[in-house]
Each structure stands twice: as C-alpha cells, then as structure tokens.
C-alpha cells in the first residue's frame, strides 16, 4: 500500500477549514486519518470527507498525537498557542494565519514561485495572505524575465476571507437595504452592502493597514527580493468570493504587454483571460471555485517607460488560502 498521512485541520468548521477538507478530497491527497479540530463551541459537529462523517474534536495541546501534518486556519492567536504543541508532537504545521509569516525561521511559500523553500522548515511553514498569493503567481514569470523595480497595487477584496459571519452580514445587509432598512455593521467597521471600505485589518503607525503591510512584506519574502518597492491599498467590496487586484508594475528592463501575455499563458497556476474586443476579462463571479488565478487587461503603462498594467482575480479561499496550503503539503510529500 502506498504511504498515507494523518492530517489534522484546525478550524475545521470555518470557511477555509471547510475548503481545506473539500480540496484534500478533490485532489485525492493520500489521507490516512483526517482529524477535524475546532474550539469547544464547534466540537461535536461533523464534517463530511469522502462520504464519511467525522466528528469535530475540541482542540487541545494533546490533539496532535500521530498526526503527520496539521493545517491551521483558526486565527493567529490559535496558531501562536497550538503550533508549538503540534511541532513538539512531531507534526509539521502549515499555517494559514499571518502569525508566523514574517518570522525569518519560517518559510513562506507559494509553490509556483518558491517551492524549494518549503523543505527548509523547522516544523512550521506559513501560507501567505490571500491577496499576496494570487499576486506573486502572476508576477513570477515577469520577474524572471525582466526584474521588477516597483509595484502599485489596489485590491478589491471579497467578504469570505473574514469568515462565515462576514458572508452572512453581506447577505443580510443587502436584503435589509433593499427592503428600506439599515442593519448595524458587526463584522466590518462600516456597512459593507453597496459600499467599498478602504480598511482591512487594523491600521498601523504609518497610515497603512496591516493587510496592506502584509502585501508589502510577504511579496518581497516570497519573491526573495527585498529591493522590490511595494505599495498597496486594500479595499473590501460587496463580493462573496474572489479578490481582484489592479496591479501596476515597473519593470527593471522594458517588456511589452504582448510578451507579458505570452509569458503568463505558459505560467503554471495562471489563466490569461484577456480579449477586450469581446468584453472578456477576469471577473470574481467567474473565478469563484477555480484553482487558477486569472489575469487580463494586460497593457503597456502609458505613464512610464518600463510599465505594465494588469488586472488579476483569484479565489481567495482557494489560491488565497486552502489550495495553496494543500499545494505546500503536496510538495512536502511528493
Ligand atoms: O492575513 O479578508 O490571512 O479579513 C485573514 C483575514 C487576510 C484578510 C490573513 C480578511 C487575513 C482576511
């Protein structure tokens, strides 16, 4: 019999946890035991995996006995507390939260870009921020050909990254507003229905949000190049799934839009969807549920010599979270 692995999913009832279990099944990862873990509040619920219903167990320090790999997606505080227990039990952790991402002893991996880094772990591998993961997949072929000097990014991020309650809030607020009522915001600082909120995660000292600073730091770390200048504005929009990004790239050497299109057509994890004559470009509703990041609106930047503009859309629950984590797992066990 071929090797099987015992896998724990921490935060198994969350949006990303559910997606992790779905993708383990979809990609036929050789799972021996699947151990869904969550807070006491969710313990006793069941999750469905390959036609079996598995009871969710309460996460404790002893949850990792016999587990080969643990996929964490239950918030930074949970990872901070429980990854060390898992590592002590000999479990390798793939962490979806921001907690360990910028730790120099922890690899931060997007397999299309820096798969080899995954093997340099000390028990924990970090999975990047959703907006960063989809971005670097599209940047890598351009970087390898002409280098990148500077990036200016604006994001249009869906609500699903913020969890089940956030999805529910967009739904409820939209329904209420169409019925002439206004519901008070709970999951976001302002009403999200029919709105655009330039504020994701907390504000930091320099006026950027933590979400924006994650894009800055993580892009450089994954690309392995601290000299890339990065600035970002992250905006929440009333979309359920998929983050969209307007990306302005200043390259080190000149490259044409036509050549970028050619490079991206051959790039793993990317689908070029770019035919403006027929109103064809990437859209969140079309990319939801897809594994590939779609790129379109590829054009020469008319404002500078070495500039490219593009529009990139990715499923934040897949490439932005669960899929990337499982690609890391596949890299480790291949
Ligand atoms: O850094 O949409 O993984 O609120 C998780 C929550 C990214 C933003 C992370 C959201 C964050 C996300």
mmCIF file of C-alpha atoms and ligand atoms in Angstrom:
data_model
loop_
_atom_site.group_PDB
_atom_site.id
_atom_site.type_symbol
_atom_site.label_atom_id
_atom_site.label_comp_id
_atom_site.label_asym_id
_atom_site.label_seq_id
_atom_site.Cartn_x
_atom_site.Cartn_y
_atom_site.Cartn_z
ATOM 1 C CA UNK A 1 0.000 0.000 0.000
ATOM 2 C CA UNK A 2 1.252 3.482 -0.768
ATOM 3 C CA UNK A 3 2.049 5.856 2.060
ATOM 4 C CA UNK A 4 -0.819 7.626 3.747
ATOM 5 C CA UNK A 5 -0.656 10.631 6.013
ATOM 6 C CA UNK A 6 -2.642 11.566 9.087
ATOM 7 C CA UNK A 7 -3.856 15.109 8.711
ATOM 8 C CA UNK A 8 -5.420 17.491 11.219
ATOM 9 C CA UNK A 9 -7.439 20.512 10.146
ATOM 10 C CA UNK A 10 -7.514 23.172 12.863
ATOM 11 C CA UNK A 11 -10.533 25.410 12.400
ATOM 12 C CA UNK A 12 -12.341 22.639 10.533
ATOM 13 C CA UNK A 13 -15.756 24.298 10.642
ATOM 14 C CA UNK A 14 -14.567 27.671 9.345
ATOM 15 C CA UNK A 15 -14.806 28.868 5.756
ATOM 16 C CA UNK A 16 -11.192 27.988 4.959
ATOM 17 C CA UNK A 17 -11.319 24.785 7.055
ATOM 18 C CA UNK A 18 -14.256 23.536 5.016
ATOM 19 C CA UNK A 19 -12.435 24.413 1.804
ATOM 20 C CA UNK A 20 -9.317 22.572 3.033
ATOM 21 C CA UNK A 21 -11.314 19.378 3.572
ATOM 22 C CA UNK A 22 -13.019 19.749 0.189
ATOM 23 C CA UNK A 23 -9.679 20.182 -1.612
ATOM 24 C CA UNK A 24 -7.994 17.275 0.235
ATOM 25 C CA UNK A 25 -10.798 15.151 -1.158
ATOM 26 C CA UNK A 26 -10.794 16.725 -4.628
ATOM 27 C CA UNK A 27 -7.052 16.304 -5.174
ATOM 28 C CA UNK A 28 -7.024 12.799 -3.688
ATOM 29 C CA UNK A 29 -4.339 13.560 -1.136
ATOM 30 C CA UNK A 30 -3.396 10.200 0.457
ATOM 31 C CA UNK A 31 -5.078 10.789 3.820
ATOM 32 C CA UNK A 32 -4.998 8.022 6.438
ATOM 33 C CA UNK A 33 -6.831 9.697 9.300
ATOM 34 C CA UNK A 34 -8.487 13.095 8.905
ATOM 35 C CA UNK A 35 -8.775 14.763 12.308
ATOM 36 C CA UNK A 36 -11.007 17.864 12.304
ATOM 37 C CA UNK A 37 -10.250 20.139 15.250
ATOM 38 C CA UNK A 38 -12.020 23.278 16.442
ATOM 39 C CA UNK A 39 -12.994 25.231 19.520
ATOM 40 C CA UNK A 40 -15.214 23.663 22.188
ATOM 41 C CA UNK A 41 -18.113 25.580 20.607
ATOM 42 C CA UNK A 42 -17.837 23.549 17.376
ATOM 43 C CA UNK A 43 -16.755 20.222 18.895
ATOM 44 C CA UNK A 44 -19.346 17.520 18.280
ATOM 45 C CA UNK A 45 -20.392 18.904 14.879
ATOM 46 C CA UNK A 46 -19.479 16.677 11.968
ATOM 47 C CA UNK A 47 -17.616 17.321 8.737
ATOM 48 C CA UNK A 48 -18.021 15.325 5.569
ATOM 49 C CA UNK A 49 -14.964 13.738 3.989
ATOM 50 C CA UNK A 50 -15.084 11.103 1.213
ATOM 51 C CA UNK A 51 -18.641 10.076 2.093
ATOM 52 C CA UNK A 52 -17.890 9.674 5.792
ATOM 53 C CA UNK A 53 -18.997 11.994 8.555
ATOM 54 C CA UNK A 54 -16.243 12.726 11.020
ATOM 55 C CA UNK A 55 -16.861 14.273 14.422
ATOM 56 C CA UNK A 56 -15.041 17.503 15.152
ATOM 57 C CA UNK A 57 -12.840 17.262 18.252
ATOM 58 C CA UNK A 58 -12.010 20.067 20.622
ATOM 59 C CA UNK A 59 -8.512 21.454 20.016
ATOM 60 C CA UNK A 60 -6.204 20.807 22.993
ATOM 61 C CA UNK A 61 -2.414 20.622 23.374
ATOM 62 C CA UNK A 62 -2.702 16.823 23.047
ATOM 63 C CA UNK A 63 -4.638 16.910 19.771
ATOM 64 C CA UNK A 64 -1.648 16.113 17.549
ATOM 65 C CA UNK A 65 -0.555 12.623 18.617
ATOM 66 C CA UNK A 66 0.013 10.539 15.498
ATOM 67 C CA UNK A 67 -0.638 13.485 13.157
ATOM 68 C CA UNK A 68 1.852 13.997 10.315
ATOM 69 C CA UNK A 69 0.602 17.346 9.030
ATOM 70 C CA UNK A 70 -1.662 19.968 10.610
ATOM 71 C CA UNK A 71 -3.359 22.630 8.515
ATOM 72 C CA UNK A 72 -4.121 25.630 10.736
ATOM 73 C CA UNK A 73 -6.839 28.129 9.900
ATOM 74 C CA UNK A 74 -8.372 29.297 13.148
ATOM 75 C CA UNK A 75 -6.795 32.715 13.621
ATOM 76 C CA UNK A 76 -3.354 33.927 14.614
ATOM 77 C CA UNK A 77 -3.813 33.512 18.369
ATOM 78 C CA UNK A 78 -4.690 29.820 17.967
ATOM 79 C CA UNK A 79 -1.657 29.226 15.738
ATOM 80 C CA UNK A 80 0.589 31.061 18.167
ATOM 81 C CA UNK A 81 -0.584 28.861 21.038
ATOM 82 C CA UNK A 82 -1.012 25.475 19.352
ATOM 83 C CA UNK A 83 1.579 25.210 16.540
ATOM 84 C CA UNK A 84 4.334 24.748 19.163
ATOM 85 C CA UNK A 85 2.361 21.848 20.727
ATOM 86 C CA UNK A 86 1.983 20.273 17.300
ATOM 87 C CA UNK A 87 5.684 20.677 16.500
ATOM 88 C CA UNK A 88 6.544 19.039 19.845
ATOM 89 C CA UNK A 89 4.387 16.068 18.805
ATOM 90 C CA UNK A 90 6.402 15.769 15.574
ATOM 91 C CA UNK A 91 3.667 17.283 13.405
ATOM 92 C CA UNK A 92 4.555 19.613 10.540
ATOM 93 C CA UNK A 93 2.275 22.685 10.575
ATOM 94 C CA UNK A 94 1.089 24.560 7.509
ATOM 95 C CA UNK A 95 -0.265 27.780 8.942
ATOM 96 C CA UNK A 96 -2.810 29.935 7.145
ATOM 97 C CA UNK A 97 -2.678 32.842 9.582
ATOM 98 C CA UNK A 98 -0.395 35.859 9.491
ATOM 99 C CA UNK A 99 1.240 34.919 12.801
ATOM 100 C CA UNK A 100 4.485 33.277 11.597
ATOM 101 C CA UNK A 101 4.692 34.647 8.052
ATOM 102 C CA UNK A 102 7.445 37.200 8.564
ATOM 103 C CA UNK A 103 9.420 35.048 11.034
ATOM 104 C CA UNK A 104 12.804 34.562 9.323
ATOM 105 C CA UNK A 105 12.976 30.950 10.550
ATOM 106 C CA UNK A 106 9.624 30.109 8.920
ATOM 107 C CA UNK A 107 9.385 29.610 5.141
ATOM 108 C CA UNK A 108 6.556 31.484 3.403
ATOM 109 C CA UNK A 109 5.626 29.523 0.327
ATOM 110 C CA UNK A 110 3.695 29.782 -2.931
ATOM 111 C CA UNK A 111 4.732 26.610 -4.773
ATOM 112 C CA UNK A 112 4.687 28.185 -8.274
ATOM 113 C CA UNK A 113 7.252 30.714 -7.001
ATOM 114 C CA UNK A 114 9.442 29.228 -4.248
ATOM 115 C CA UNK A 115 8.552 25.550 -3.770
ATOM 116 C CA UNK A 116 12.084 24.687 -2.634
ATOM 117 C CA UNK A 117 11.703 26.918 0.437
ATOM 118 C CA UNK A 118 9.003 24.568 1.760
ATOM 119 C CA UNK A 119 11.646 21.956 2.535
ATOM 120 C CA UNK A 120 13.688 24.348 4.716
ATOM 121 C CA UNK A 121 11.172 24.308 7.564
ATOM 122 C CA UNK A 122 11.632 23.765 11.279
ATOM 123 C CA UNK A 123 8.169 22.340 11.791
ATOM 124 C CA UNK A 124 6.147 25.335 10.594
ATOM 125 C CA UNK A 125 5.514 26.595 7.067
ATOM 126 C CA UNK A 126 3.464 29.746 6.545
ATOM 127 C CA UNK A 127 0.805 30.147 3.883
ATOM 128 C CA UNK A 128 0.644 33.741 2.613
ATOM 129 C CA UNK A 129 -2.068 36.333 2.755
ATOM 130 C CA UNK A 130 -4.762 35.765 0.120
ATOM 131 C CA UNK A 131 -4.026 38.901 -1.921
ATOM 132 C CA UNK A 132 -0.291 38.201 -1.921
ATOM 133 C CA UNK A 133 -0.607 34.557 -3.012
ATOM 134 C CA UNK A 134 -2.569 35.299 -6.175
ATOM 135 C CA UNK A 135 -0.365 38.294 -6.985
ATOM 136 C CA UNK A 136 3.013 36.530 -6.903
ATOM 137 C CA UNK A 137 1.785 33.719 -9.165
ATOM 138 C CA UNK A 138 1.168 36.342 -11.850
ATOM 139 C CA UNK A 139 4.366 38.298 -11.145
ATOM 140 C CA UNK A 140 6.875 35.450 -11.121
ATOM 141 C CA UNK A 141 7.243 34.958 -14.916
ATOM 142 C CA UNK A 142 7.605 38.715 -15.428
ATOM 143 C CA UNK A 143 10.152 38.951 -12.617
ATOM 144 C CA UNK A 144 12.231 36.117 -14.060
ATOM 145 C CA UNK A 145 12.349 37.748 -17.486
ATOM 146 C CA UNK A 146 12.924 41.453 -16.772
ATOM 147 C CA UNK A 147 13.017 42.029 -12.997
ATOM 148 C CA UNK A 148 10.584 44.164 -11.026
ATOM 149 C CA UNK A 149 11.505 47.550 -9.564
ATOM 150 C CA UNK A 150 8.173 48.694 -8.101
ATOM 151 C CA UNK A 151 4.570 47.596 -7.633
ATOM 152 C CA UNK A 152 1.485 49.729 -7.044
ATOM 153 C CA UNK A 153 -1.473 47.555 -6.084
ATOM 154 C CA UNK A 154 -5.117 48.266 -5.318
ATOM 155 C CA UNK A 155 -7.230 45.352 -4.124
ATOM 156 C CA UNK A 156 -10.955 44.718 -4.302
ATOM 157 C CA UNK A 157 -11.428 42.013 -1.674
ATOM 158 C CA UNK A 158 -14.417 39.791 -1.038
ATOM 159 C CA UNK A 159 -16.004 39.262 2.358
ATOM 160 C CA UNK A 160 -15.397 35.497 2.618
ATOM 161 C CA UNK A 161 -11.823 35.992 3.872
ATOM 162 C CA UNK A 162 -13.329 37.414 7.033
ATOM 163 C CA UNK A 163 -15.343 34.248 7.770
ATOM 164 C CA UNK A 164 -18.822 32.777 7.828
ATOM 165 C CA UNK A 165 -20.348 35.634 9.797
ATOM 166 C CA UNK A 166 -19.000 38.177 7.342
ATOM 167 C CA UNK A 167 -20.615 36.320 4.446
ATOM 168 C CA UNK A 168 -23.883 36.304 6.360
ATOM 169 C CA UNK A 169 -23.563 40.028 7.117
ATOM 170 C CA UNK A 170 -23.263 40.985 3.437
ATOM 171 C CA UNK A 171 -26.284 38.852 2.648
ATOM 172 C CA UNK A 172 -28.418 40.215 5.491
ATOM 173 C CA UNK A 173 -27.428 43.847 4.993
ATOM 174 C CA UNK A 174 -28.155 43.678 1.280
ATOM 175 C CA UNK A 175 -31.576 42.157 1.868
ATOM 176 C CA UNK A 176 -32.372 44.725 4.572
ATOM 177 C CA UNK A 177 -31.287 47.705 2.463
ATOM 178 C CA UNK A 178 -33.410 46.564 -0.475
ATOM 179 C CA UNK A 179 -36.309 46.459 1.971
ATOM 180 C CA UNK A 180 -35.608 50.001 3.120
ATOM 181 C CA UNK A 181 -33.956 49.025 6.388
ATOM 182 C CA UNK A 182 -30.422 49.549 7.639
ATOM 183 C CA UNK A 183 -28.645 46.920 9.749
ATOM 184 C CA UNK A 184 -25.798 47.940 12.042
ATOM 185 C CA UNK A 185 -22.379 46.627 10.950
ATOM 186 C CA UNK A 186 -20.778 43.976 13.157
ATOM 187 C CA UNK A 187 -18.072 42.209 11.165
ATOM 188 C CA UNK A 188 -16.806 45.294 9.331
ATOM 189 C CA UNK A 189 -16.184 48.863 10.531
ATOM 190 C CA UNK A 190 -18.961 50.143 8.199
ATOM 191 C CA UNK A 191 -21.886 48.669 6.291
ATOM 192 C CA UNK A 192 -20.461 46.503 3.506
ATOM 193 C CA UNK A 193 -23.604 46.176 1.368
ATOM 194 C CA UNK A 194 -23.458 48.507 -1.679
ATOM 195 C CA UNK A 195 -20.260 50.017 -0.305
ATOM 196 C CA UNK A 196 -16.445 49.969 -0.622
ATOM 197 C CA UNK A 197 -14.389 50.088 2.587
ATOM 198 C CA UNK A 198 -10.707 51.068 2.304
ATOM 199 C CA UNK A 199 -9.863 49.343 5.572
ATOM 200 C CA UNK A 200 -8.928 45.641 6.047
ATOM 201 C CA UNK A 201 -7.333 44.535 9.323
ATOM 202 C CA UNK A 202 -6.014 47.176 11.759
ATOM 203 C CA UNK A 203 -4.353 50.487 10.947
ATOM 204 C CA UNK A 204 -0.632 50.735 11.721
ATOM 205 C CA UNK A 205 1.605 53.689 12.705
ATOM 206 C CA UNK A 206 2.472 54.631 9.109
ATOM 207 C CA UNK A 207 -1.157 55.034 7.984
ATOM 208 C CA UNK A 208 -1.217 51.739 6.095
ATOM 209 C CA UNK A 209 -3.366 48.860 7.304
ATOM 210 C CA UNK A 210 -1.867 45.556 8.438
ATOM 211 C CA UNK A 211 -3.407 43.925 5.354
ATOM 212 C CA UNK A 212 -1.521 46.394 3.129
ATOM 213 C CA UNK A 213 1.728 45.892 5.036
ATOM 214 C CA UNK A 214 1.303 42.100 4.720
ATOM 215 C CA UNK A 215 1.283 42.530 0.939
ATOM 216 C CA UNK A 216 4.431 44.651 1.120
ATOM 217 C CA UNK A 217 6.441 42.296 3.343
ATOM 218 C CA UNK A 218 5.169 38.978 2.046
ATOM 219 C CA UNK A 219 5.671 39.825 -1.638
ATOM 220 C CA UNK A 220 9.348 40.574 -1.023
ATOM 221 C CA UNK A 221 9.829 37.462 1.128
ATOM 222 C CA UNK A 222 8.209 35.035 -1.335
ATOM 223 C CA UNK A 223 9.930 36.573 -4.360
ATOM 224 C CA UNK A 224 13.191 36.544 -2.391
ATOM 225 C CA UNK A 225 13.960 40.161 -3.300
ATOM 226 C CA UNK A 226 13.920 42.960 -0.738
ATOM 227 C CA UNK A 227 14.686 45.580 -3.368
ATOM 228 C CA UNK A 228 11.205 45.477 -4.929
ATOM 229 C CA UNK A 229 9.355 48.636 -3.846
ATOM 230 C CA UNK A 230 5.742 47.817 -2.996
ATOM 231 C CA UNK A 231 2.777 49.991 -2.099
ATOM 232 C CA UNK A 232 -0.802 48.808 -1.703
ATOM 233 C CA UNK A 233 -4.314 49.965 -0.875
ATOM 234 C CA UNK A 234 -6.636 47.159 0.245
ATOM 235 C CA UNK A 235 -10.368 47.671 -0.168
ATOM 236 C CA UNK A 236 -13.274 45.471 0.919
ATOM 237 C CA UNK A 237 -16.115 45.286 -1.592
ATOM 238 C CA UNK A 238 -19.519 43.578 -1.503
ATOM 239 C CA UNK A 239 -18.459 40.413 -3.305
ATOM 240 C CA UNK A 240 -18.738 36.975 -1.678
ATOM 241 C CA UNK A 241 -15.733 35.125 -3.124
ATOM 242 C CA UNK A 242 -12.594 36.251 -5.034
ATOM 243 C CA UNK A 243 -10.186 39.074 -4.598
ATOM 244 C CA UNK A 244 -9.462 41.316 -7.588
ATOM 245 C CA UNK A 245 -6.354 43.426 -7.943
ATOM 246 C CA UNK A 246 -5.297 46.302 -10.121
ATOM 247 C CA UNK A 247 -1.543 45.859 -10.474
ATOM 248 C CA UNK A 248 0.906 48.428 -11.842
ATOM 249 C CA UNK A 249 4.370 47.019 -12.438
ATOM 250 C CA UNK A 250 7.538 48.979 -13.051
ATOM 251 C CA UNK A 251 9.969 46.501 -14.537
ATOM 252 C CA UNK A 252 13.759 46.799 -14.488
ATOM 253 C CA UNK A 253 14.059 46.208 -18.227
ATOM 254 C CA UNK A 254 11.448 47.021 -20.831
ATOM 255 C CA UNK A 255 8.888 44.346 -21.669
ATOM 256 C CA UNK A 256 5.877 44.602 -23.969
ATOM 257 C CA UNK A 257 2.322 43.754 -22.993
ATOM 258 C CA UNK A 258 2.351 41.171 -25.779
ATOM 259 C CA UNK A 259 5.358 39.423 -24.238
ATOM 260 C CA UNK A 260 3.748 39.508 -20.755
ATOM 261 C CA UNK A 261 0.635 37.888 -22.224
ATOM 262 C CA UNK A 262 2.808 35.177 -23.808
ATOM 263 C CA UNK A 263 4.705 34.532 -20.560
ATOM 264 C CA UNK A 264 1.525 34.332 -18.495
ATOM 265 C CA UNK A 265 -0.111 31.978 -20.985
ATOM 266 C CA UNK A 266 2.682 29.498 -20.231
ATOM 267 C CA UNK A 267 2.772 30.119 -16.463
ATOM 268 C CA UNK A 268 1.594 27.441 -14.003
ATOM 269 C CA UNK A 269 -1.462 28.413 -11.967
ATOM 270 C CA UNK A 270 -2.382 31.266 -14.323
ATOM 271 C CA UNK A 271 -5.071 31.569 -16.941
ATOM 272 C CA UNK A 272 -4.956 34.560 -19.262
ATOM 273 C CA UNK A 273 -8.470 35.896 -19.851
ATOM 274 C CA UNK A 274 -7.877 38.933 -21.975
ATOM 275 C CA UNK A 275 -9.977 39.740 -25.024
ATOM 276 C CA UNK A 276 -11.323 43.239 -24.558
ATOM 277 C CA UNK A 277 -12.790 43.376 -28.059
ATOM 278 C CA UNK A 278 -15.313 40.848 -26.804
ATOM 279 C CA UNK A 279 -15.631 42.280 -23.259
ATOM 280 C CA UNK A 280 -13.588 39.404 -21.875
ATOM 281 C CA UNK A 281 -11.555 39.944 -18.687
ATOM 282 C CA UNK A 282 -11.374 38.211 -15.291
ATOM 283 C CA UNK A 283 -14.437 38.578 -13.055
ATOM 284 C CA UNK A 284 -14.943 37.401 -9.454
ATOM 285 C CA UNK A 285 -18.137 35.528 -10.217
ATOM 286 C CA UNK A 286 -16.424 33.568 -12.976
ATOM 287 C CA UNK A 287 -13.303 32.771 -10.957
ATOM 288 C CA UNK A 288 -15.135 31.609 -7.788
ATOM 289 C CA UNK A 289 -14.425 27.910 -7.308
ATOM 290 C CA UNK A 290 -11.499 27.906 -9.756
ATOM 291 C CA UNK A 291 -7.940 26.999 -8.887
ATOM 292 C CA UNK A 292 -6.135 29.156 -11.437
ATOM 293 C CA UNK A 293 -5.593 32.869 -10.983
ATOM 294 C CA UNK A 294 -6.978 34.751 -13.961
ATOM 295 C CA UNK A 295 -5.139 37.704 -15.477
ATOM 296 C CA UNK A 296 -6.431 40.168 -18.032
ATOM 297 C CA UNK A 297 -6.438 43.841 -19.077
ATOM 298 C CA UNK A 298 -2.713 43.366 -19.772
ATOM 299 C CA UNK A 299 -1.422 46.569 -21.338
ATOM 300 C CA UNK A 300 1.582 48.859 -21.632
ATOM 301 C CA UNK A 301 1.501 51.589 -18.999
ATOM 302 C CA UNK A 302 1.261 54.864 -20.939
ATOM 303 C CA UNK A 303 2.656 56.850 -17.988
ATOM 304 C CA UNK A 304 6.149 55.352 -17.789
ATOM 305 C CA UNK A 305 8.860 53.734 -19.893
ATOM 306 C CA UNK A 306 9.032 50.289 -18.273
ATOM 307 C CA UNK A 307 5.493 49.820 -17.098
ATOM 308 C CA UNK A 308 2.824 47.133 -17.311
ATOM 309 C CA UNK A 309 -0.768 47.299 -16.092
ATOM 310 C CA UNK A 310 -2.847 44.212 -15.367
ATOM 311 C CA UNK A 311 -5.965 43.003 -13.573
ATOM 312 C CA UNK A 312 -5.772 39.794 -11.598
ATOM 313 C CA UNK A 313 -8.580 37.808 -9.955
ATOM 314 C CA UNK A 314 -8.174 34.789 -7.684
ATOM 315 C CA UNK A 315 -10.422 32.676 -5.484
ATOM 316 C CA UNK A 316 -9.319 33.852 -2.035
ATOM 317 C CA UNK A 317 -10.487 30.622 -0.395
ATOM 318 C CA UNK A 318 -8.563 28.507 -2.922
ATOM 319 C CA UNK A 319 -5.301 30.011 -4.229
ATOM 320 C CA UNK A 320 -5.538 32.615 -1.481
ATOM 321 C CA UNK A 321 -5.818 30.020 1.277
ATOM 322 C CA UNK A 322 -6.784 26.339 1.167
ATOM 323 C CA UNK A 323 -5.484 25.353 -2.264
ATOM 324 C CA UNK A 324 -2.086 26.945 -1.673
ATOM 325 C CA UNK A 325 -1.802 25.195 1.717
ATOM 326 C CA UNK A 326 -2.536 21.848 0.111
ATOM 327 C CA UNK A 327 -0.092 22.524 -2.723
ATOM 328 C CA UNK A 328 2.530 23.037 0.007
ATOM 329 C CA UNK A 329 1.518 19.708 1.552
ATOM 330 C CA UNK A 330 1.766 18.026 -1.866
ATOM 331 C CA UNK A 331 5.243 19.498 -2.322
ATOM 332 C CA UNK A 332 6.326 18.035 1.040
ATOM 333 C CA UNK A 333 5.007 14.527 0.379
ATOM 334 C CA UNK A 334 5.807 14.208 -3.319
HETATM 335 O O1 LIG B 1 -3.715 37.597 6.658
HETATM 336 O O2 LIG B 1 -10.495 39.041 4.456
HETATM 337 O O3 LIG B 1 -4.716 35.744 6.290
HETATM 338 O O4 LIG B 1 -10.356 39.680 6.505
HETATM 339 C C1 LIG B 1 -7.211 36.798 7.027
HETATM 340 C C2 LIG B 1 -8.496 37.604 7.016
HETATM 341 C C3 LIG B 1 -6.295 38.320 5.316
HETATM 342 C C4 LIG B 1 -7.579 39.089 5.301
HETATM 343 C C5 LIG B 1 -4.746 36.946 6.529
HETATM 344 C C6 LIG B 1 -9.941 39.034 5.546
HETATM 345 C C7 LIG B 1 -6.055 37.679 6.644
HETATM 346 C C8 LIG B 1 -8.710 38.210 5.653
#
